[in-house]
C-alpha positions as a Markdown table, in Angstrom:
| # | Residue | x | y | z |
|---|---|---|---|---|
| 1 | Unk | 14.8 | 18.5 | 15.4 |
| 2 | Unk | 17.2 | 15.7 | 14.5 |
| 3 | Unk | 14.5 | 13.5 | 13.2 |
| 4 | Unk | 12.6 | 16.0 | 11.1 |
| 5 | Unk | 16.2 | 16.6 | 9.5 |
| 6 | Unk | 16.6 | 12.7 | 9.2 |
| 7 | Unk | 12.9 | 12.7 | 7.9 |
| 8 | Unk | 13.6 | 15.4 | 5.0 |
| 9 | Unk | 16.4 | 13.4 | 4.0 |
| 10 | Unk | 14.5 | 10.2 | 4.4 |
| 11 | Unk | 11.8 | 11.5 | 2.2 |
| 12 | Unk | 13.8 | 12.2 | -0.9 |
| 13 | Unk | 15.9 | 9.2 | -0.9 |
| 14 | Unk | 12.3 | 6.7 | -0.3 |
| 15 | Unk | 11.2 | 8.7 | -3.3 |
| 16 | Unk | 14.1 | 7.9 | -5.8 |
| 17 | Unk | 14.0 | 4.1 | -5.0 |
| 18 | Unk | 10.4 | 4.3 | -5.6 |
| 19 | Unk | 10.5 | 6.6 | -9.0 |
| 20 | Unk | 13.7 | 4.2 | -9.9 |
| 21 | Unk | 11.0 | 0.9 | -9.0 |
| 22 | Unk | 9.4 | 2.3 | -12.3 |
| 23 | Unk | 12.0 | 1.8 | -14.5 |
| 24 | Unk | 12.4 | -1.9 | -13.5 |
| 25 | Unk | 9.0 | -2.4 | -14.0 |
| 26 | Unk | 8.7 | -0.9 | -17.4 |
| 27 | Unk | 11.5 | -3.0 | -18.0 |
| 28 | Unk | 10.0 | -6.0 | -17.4 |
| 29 | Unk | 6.9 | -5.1 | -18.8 |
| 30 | Unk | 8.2 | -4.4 | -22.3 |
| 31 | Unk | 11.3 | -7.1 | -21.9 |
| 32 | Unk | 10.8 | -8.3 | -25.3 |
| 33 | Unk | 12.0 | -4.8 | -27.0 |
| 34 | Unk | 15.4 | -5.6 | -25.1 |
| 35 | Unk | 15.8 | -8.9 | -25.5 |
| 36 | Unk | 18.9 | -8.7 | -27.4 |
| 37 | Unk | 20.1 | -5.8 | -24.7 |
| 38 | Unk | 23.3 | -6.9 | -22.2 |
| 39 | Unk | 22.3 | -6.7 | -18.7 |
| 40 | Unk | 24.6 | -4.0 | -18.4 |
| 41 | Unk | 22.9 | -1.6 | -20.8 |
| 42 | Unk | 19.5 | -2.5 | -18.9 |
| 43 | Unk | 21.5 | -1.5 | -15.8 |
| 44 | Unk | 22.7 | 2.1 | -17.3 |
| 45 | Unk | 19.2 | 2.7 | -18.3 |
| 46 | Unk | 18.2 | 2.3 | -14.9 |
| 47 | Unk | 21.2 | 4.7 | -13.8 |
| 48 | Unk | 20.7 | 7.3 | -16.7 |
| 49 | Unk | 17.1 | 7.8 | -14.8 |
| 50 | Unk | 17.9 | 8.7 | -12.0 |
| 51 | Unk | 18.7 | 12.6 | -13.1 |
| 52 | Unk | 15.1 | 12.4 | -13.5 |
| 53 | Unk | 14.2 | 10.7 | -10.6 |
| 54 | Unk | 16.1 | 12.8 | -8.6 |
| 55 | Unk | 14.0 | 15.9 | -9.8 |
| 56 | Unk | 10.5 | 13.8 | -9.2 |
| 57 | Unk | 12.0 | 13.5 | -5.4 |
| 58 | Unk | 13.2 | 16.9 | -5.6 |
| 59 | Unk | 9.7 | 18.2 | -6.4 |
| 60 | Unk | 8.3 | 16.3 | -3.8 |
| 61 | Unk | 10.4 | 17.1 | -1.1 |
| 62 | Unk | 10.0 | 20.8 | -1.5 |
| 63 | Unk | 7.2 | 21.9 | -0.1 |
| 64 | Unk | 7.5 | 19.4 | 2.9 |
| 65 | Unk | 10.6 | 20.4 | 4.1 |
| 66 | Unk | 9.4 | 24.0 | 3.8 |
| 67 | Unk | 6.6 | 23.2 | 5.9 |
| 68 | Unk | 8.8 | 21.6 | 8.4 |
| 69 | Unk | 10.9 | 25.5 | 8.5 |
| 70 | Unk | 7.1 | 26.9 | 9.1 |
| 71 | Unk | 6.7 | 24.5 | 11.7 |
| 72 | Unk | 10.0 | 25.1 | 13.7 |
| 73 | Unk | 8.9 | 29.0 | 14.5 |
| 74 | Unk | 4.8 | 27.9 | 14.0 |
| 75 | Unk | 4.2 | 25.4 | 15.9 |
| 76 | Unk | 1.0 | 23.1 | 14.8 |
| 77 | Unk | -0.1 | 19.9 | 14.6 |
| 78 | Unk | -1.7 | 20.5 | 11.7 |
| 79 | Unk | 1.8 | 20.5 | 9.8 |
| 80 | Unk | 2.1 | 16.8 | 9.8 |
| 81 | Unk | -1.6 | 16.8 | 8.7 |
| 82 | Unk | -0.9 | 18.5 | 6.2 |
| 83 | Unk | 2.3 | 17.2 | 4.8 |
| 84 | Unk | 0.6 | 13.5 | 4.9 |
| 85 | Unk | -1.6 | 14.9 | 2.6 |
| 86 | Unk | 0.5 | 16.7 | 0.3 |
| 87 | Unk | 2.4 | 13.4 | -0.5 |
| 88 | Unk | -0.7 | 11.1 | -0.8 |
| 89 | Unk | -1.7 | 13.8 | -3.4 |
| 90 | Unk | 1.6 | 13.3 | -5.1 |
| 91 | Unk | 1.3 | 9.4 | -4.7 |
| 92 | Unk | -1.7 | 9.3 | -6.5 |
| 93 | Unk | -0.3 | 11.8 | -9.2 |
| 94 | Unk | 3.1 | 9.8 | -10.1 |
| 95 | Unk | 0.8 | 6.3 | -10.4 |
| 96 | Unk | -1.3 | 7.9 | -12.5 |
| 97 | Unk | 1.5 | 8.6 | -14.9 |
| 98 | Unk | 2.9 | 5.8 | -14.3 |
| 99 | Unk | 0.6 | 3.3 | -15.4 |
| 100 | Unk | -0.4 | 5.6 | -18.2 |
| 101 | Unk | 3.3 | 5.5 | -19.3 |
| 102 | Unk | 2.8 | 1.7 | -19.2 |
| 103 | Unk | 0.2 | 1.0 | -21.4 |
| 104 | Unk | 0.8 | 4.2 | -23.9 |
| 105 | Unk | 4.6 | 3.1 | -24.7 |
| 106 | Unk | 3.0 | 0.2 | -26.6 |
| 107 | Unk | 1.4 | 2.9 | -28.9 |
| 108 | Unk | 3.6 | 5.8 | -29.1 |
| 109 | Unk | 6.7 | 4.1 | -28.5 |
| 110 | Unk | 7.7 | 6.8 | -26.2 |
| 111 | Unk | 8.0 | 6.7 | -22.5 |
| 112 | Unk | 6.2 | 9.7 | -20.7 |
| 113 | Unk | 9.5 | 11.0 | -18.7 |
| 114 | Unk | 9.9 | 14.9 | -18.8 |
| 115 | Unk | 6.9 | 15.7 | -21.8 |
| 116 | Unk | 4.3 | 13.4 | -19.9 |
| 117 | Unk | 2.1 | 16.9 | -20.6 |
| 118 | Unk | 2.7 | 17.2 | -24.1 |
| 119 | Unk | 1.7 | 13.9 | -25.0 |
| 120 | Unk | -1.3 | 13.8 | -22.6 |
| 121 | Unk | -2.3 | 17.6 | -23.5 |
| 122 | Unk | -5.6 | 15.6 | -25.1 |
| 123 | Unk | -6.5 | 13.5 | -23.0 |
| 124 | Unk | -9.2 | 11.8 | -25.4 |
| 125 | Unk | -6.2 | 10.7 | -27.8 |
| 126 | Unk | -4.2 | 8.9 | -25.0 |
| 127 | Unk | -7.4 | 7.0 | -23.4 |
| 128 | Unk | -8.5 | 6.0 | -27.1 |
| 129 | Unk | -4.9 | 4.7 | -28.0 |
| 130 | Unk | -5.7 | 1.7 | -24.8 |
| 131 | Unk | -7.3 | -1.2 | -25.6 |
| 132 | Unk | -10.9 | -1.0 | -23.4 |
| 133 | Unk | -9.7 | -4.1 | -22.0 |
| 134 | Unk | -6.4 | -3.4 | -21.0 |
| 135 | Unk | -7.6 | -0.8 | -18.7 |
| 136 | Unk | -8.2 | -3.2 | -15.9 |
| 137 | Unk | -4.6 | -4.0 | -15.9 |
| 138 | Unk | -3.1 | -0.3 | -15.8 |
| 139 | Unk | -5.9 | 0.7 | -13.5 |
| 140 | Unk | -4.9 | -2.0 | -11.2 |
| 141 | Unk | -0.9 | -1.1 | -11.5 |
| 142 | Unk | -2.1 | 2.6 | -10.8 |
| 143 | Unk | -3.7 | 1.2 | -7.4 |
| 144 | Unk | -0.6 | -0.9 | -6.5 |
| 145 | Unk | 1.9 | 1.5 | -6.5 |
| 146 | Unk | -0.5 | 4.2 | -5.1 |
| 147 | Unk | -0.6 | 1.6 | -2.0 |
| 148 | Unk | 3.2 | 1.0 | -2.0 |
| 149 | Unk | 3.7 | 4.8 | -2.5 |
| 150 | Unk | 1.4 | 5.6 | 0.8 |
| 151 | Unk | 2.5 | 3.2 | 2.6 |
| 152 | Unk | 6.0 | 4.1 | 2.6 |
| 153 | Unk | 5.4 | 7.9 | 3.6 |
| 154 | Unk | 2.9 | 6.6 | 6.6 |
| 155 | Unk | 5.8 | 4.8 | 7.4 |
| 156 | Unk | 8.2 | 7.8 | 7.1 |
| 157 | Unk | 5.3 | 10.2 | 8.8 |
| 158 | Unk | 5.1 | 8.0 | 12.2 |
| 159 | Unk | 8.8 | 9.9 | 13.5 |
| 160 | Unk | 7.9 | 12.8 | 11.7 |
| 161 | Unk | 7.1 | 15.6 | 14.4 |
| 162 | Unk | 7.8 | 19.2 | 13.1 |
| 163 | Unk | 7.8 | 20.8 | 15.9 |
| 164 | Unk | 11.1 | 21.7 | 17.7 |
| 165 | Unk | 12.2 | 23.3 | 21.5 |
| 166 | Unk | 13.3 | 27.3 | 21.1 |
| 167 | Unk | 16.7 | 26.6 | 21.7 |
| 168 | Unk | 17.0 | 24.5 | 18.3 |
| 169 | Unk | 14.9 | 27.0 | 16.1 |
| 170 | Unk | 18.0 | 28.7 | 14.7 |
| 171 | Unk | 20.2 | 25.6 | 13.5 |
| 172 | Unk | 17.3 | 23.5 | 12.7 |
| 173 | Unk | 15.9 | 25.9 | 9.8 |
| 174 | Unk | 20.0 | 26.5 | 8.7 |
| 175 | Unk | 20.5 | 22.7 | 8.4 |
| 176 | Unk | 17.1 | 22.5 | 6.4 |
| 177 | Unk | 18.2 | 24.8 | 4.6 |
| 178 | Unk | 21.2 | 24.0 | 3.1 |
| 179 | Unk | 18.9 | 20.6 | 2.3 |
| 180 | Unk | 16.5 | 23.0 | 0.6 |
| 181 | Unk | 19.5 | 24.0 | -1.4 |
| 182 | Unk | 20.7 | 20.5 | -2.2 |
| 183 | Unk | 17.0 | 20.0 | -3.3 |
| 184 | Unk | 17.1 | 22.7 | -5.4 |
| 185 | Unk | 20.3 | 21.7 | -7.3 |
| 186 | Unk | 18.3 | 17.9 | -7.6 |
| 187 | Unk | 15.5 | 19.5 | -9.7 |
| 188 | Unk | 18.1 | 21.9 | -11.6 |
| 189 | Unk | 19.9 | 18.8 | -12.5 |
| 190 | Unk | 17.5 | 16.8 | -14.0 |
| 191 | Unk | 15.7 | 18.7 | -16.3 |
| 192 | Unk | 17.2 | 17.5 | -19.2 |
| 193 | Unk | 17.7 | 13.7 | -18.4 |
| 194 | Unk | 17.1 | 12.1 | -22.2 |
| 195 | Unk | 15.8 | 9.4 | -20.4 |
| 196 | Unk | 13.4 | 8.9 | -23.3 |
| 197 | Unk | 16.2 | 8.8 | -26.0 |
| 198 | Unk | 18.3 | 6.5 | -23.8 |
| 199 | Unk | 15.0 | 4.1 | -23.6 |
| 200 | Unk | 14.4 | 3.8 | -27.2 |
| 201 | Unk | 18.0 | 3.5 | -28.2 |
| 202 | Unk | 18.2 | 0.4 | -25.7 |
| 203 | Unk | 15.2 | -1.0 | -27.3 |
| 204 | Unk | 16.4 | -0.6 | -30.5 |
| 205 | Unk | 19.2 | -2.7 | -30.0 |
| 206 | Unk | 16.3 | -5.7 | -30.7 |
| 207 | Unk | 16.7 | -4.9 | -34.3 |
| 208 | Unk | 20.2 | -4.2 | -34.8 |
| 209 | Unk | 21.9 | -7.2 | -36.6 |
C-alpha cells in the first residue's frame, strides 16, 4: 500500500518537472526574444509556470489515483493496465501541444498555456500558419518528449501494484484521499496562471531601451 501512495505522489511531482522541462525548452528555442532578459527574470518565468504546471499534473494524477482507490477494494490486474494506458494517452496529448506551442509562438506571438483550445479551435488556421518544412522539426520534438514522457511513467509503473492486503483497505484509500484533495486544490490553483502574459512581458524586454 505504501508504494502505491509513494507512486501517486511520485506521479505528480515526475509530471511537473516534465511540464516545467517545457518552459526551458521554449526558452531556449526562442532565446533571441530574451536576449536582453536577466537570468533571473528567465528564472521567475520558469517559477510563474509552475501554477500551471501544477494543474497539468493535477489533471493527470486524477484519475490514476482514483483507480488505485478502485483497486484497494477491486482487486485487478487490469488496473495497472489500465493506468499505463491512461498516461501514455496523456503523454502523447501534452507533446502534441507542446510542439505545436513551439512552432505557433513564432506566428501568434502567444504561448498556448491555458487557451491552447481557443487558438487551435480551427485547426486549418494553426497547421497553415507552419512553414511545410518546419514540420519535420516540431514533429520530431513531439516524438522526443512523447518518448521521455513514457519512459518516465514505465519507470514509475514497474513499483506500481494497486492492489493492497484487507487489513490496509481502510487507511490506504483515507491517505489517498487526502492526496485526492491536495490534487484537487493543484488544479484549483492554477487556473489562472498568466503564464502567457508573464511570457510576452519577458520577451518584451528585447525592445525596451
Amino acid at each position: 500500500m505504501k508504494r502505491n501512495i509513494i507512486f501517486v505522489i511520485e506521479l505528480f511531482f515526475t509530471t511537473l518537472a516534465l511540464m516545467a522541462a517545457q518552459k526551458i525548452v521554449f526558452l531556449l528555442r526562442y532565446a533571441s526574444l530574451s536576449a536582453e532578459a536577466a537570468p533571473l527574470d528567465r528564472l521567475r518565468t520558469i517559477w510563474h509556470g509552475l501554477s500551471l504546471d501544477a494543474t497539468v499534473a493535477g489533471y493527470v494524477v486524477a484519475l490514476p489515483l482514483l483507480m488505485t482507490i478502485a483497486a484497494i477494494w477491486l482487486p485487478s490486474r487490469r488496473w495497472h493496465t489500465a493506468t499505463h494506458v491512461f498516461l501514455l494517452v496523456c503523454a502523447a496529448a501534452v507533446a502534441v501541444i507542446f510542439a505545436v506551442n513551439l512552432g505557433l509562438y513564432e506566428y501568434w506571438a502567444f504561448p498556448l498555456d491555458a487557451s491552447v483550445f481557443q487558438y487551435l479551435a480551427s485547426p486549418k488556421e494553426a497547421a497553415a500558419s507552419v512553414k511545410p518544412g518546419e514540420w519535420a522539426g516540431y514533429t520530431f520534438a513531439a516524438v522526443a518528449y512523447f518518448a521521455v514522457m513514457a519512459a518516465c511513467y514505465r519507470g514509475l509503473l514497474r513499483g506500481y501494484h494497486p492492489e493492497a492486503k484487507t487489513e490496509k483497505r481502510i487507511g490506504g484509500s483515507i491517505t489517498l484521499l487526502f492526496l485526492g484533495g491536495c490534487v484537487f486544490l493543484a488544479i484549483r490553483g492554477g487556473g489562472e496562471c498568466g503564464y502567457g502574459k508573464h511570457i510576452e512581458s519577458l520577451f518584451r524586454q528585447q525592445h525596451v531601451s
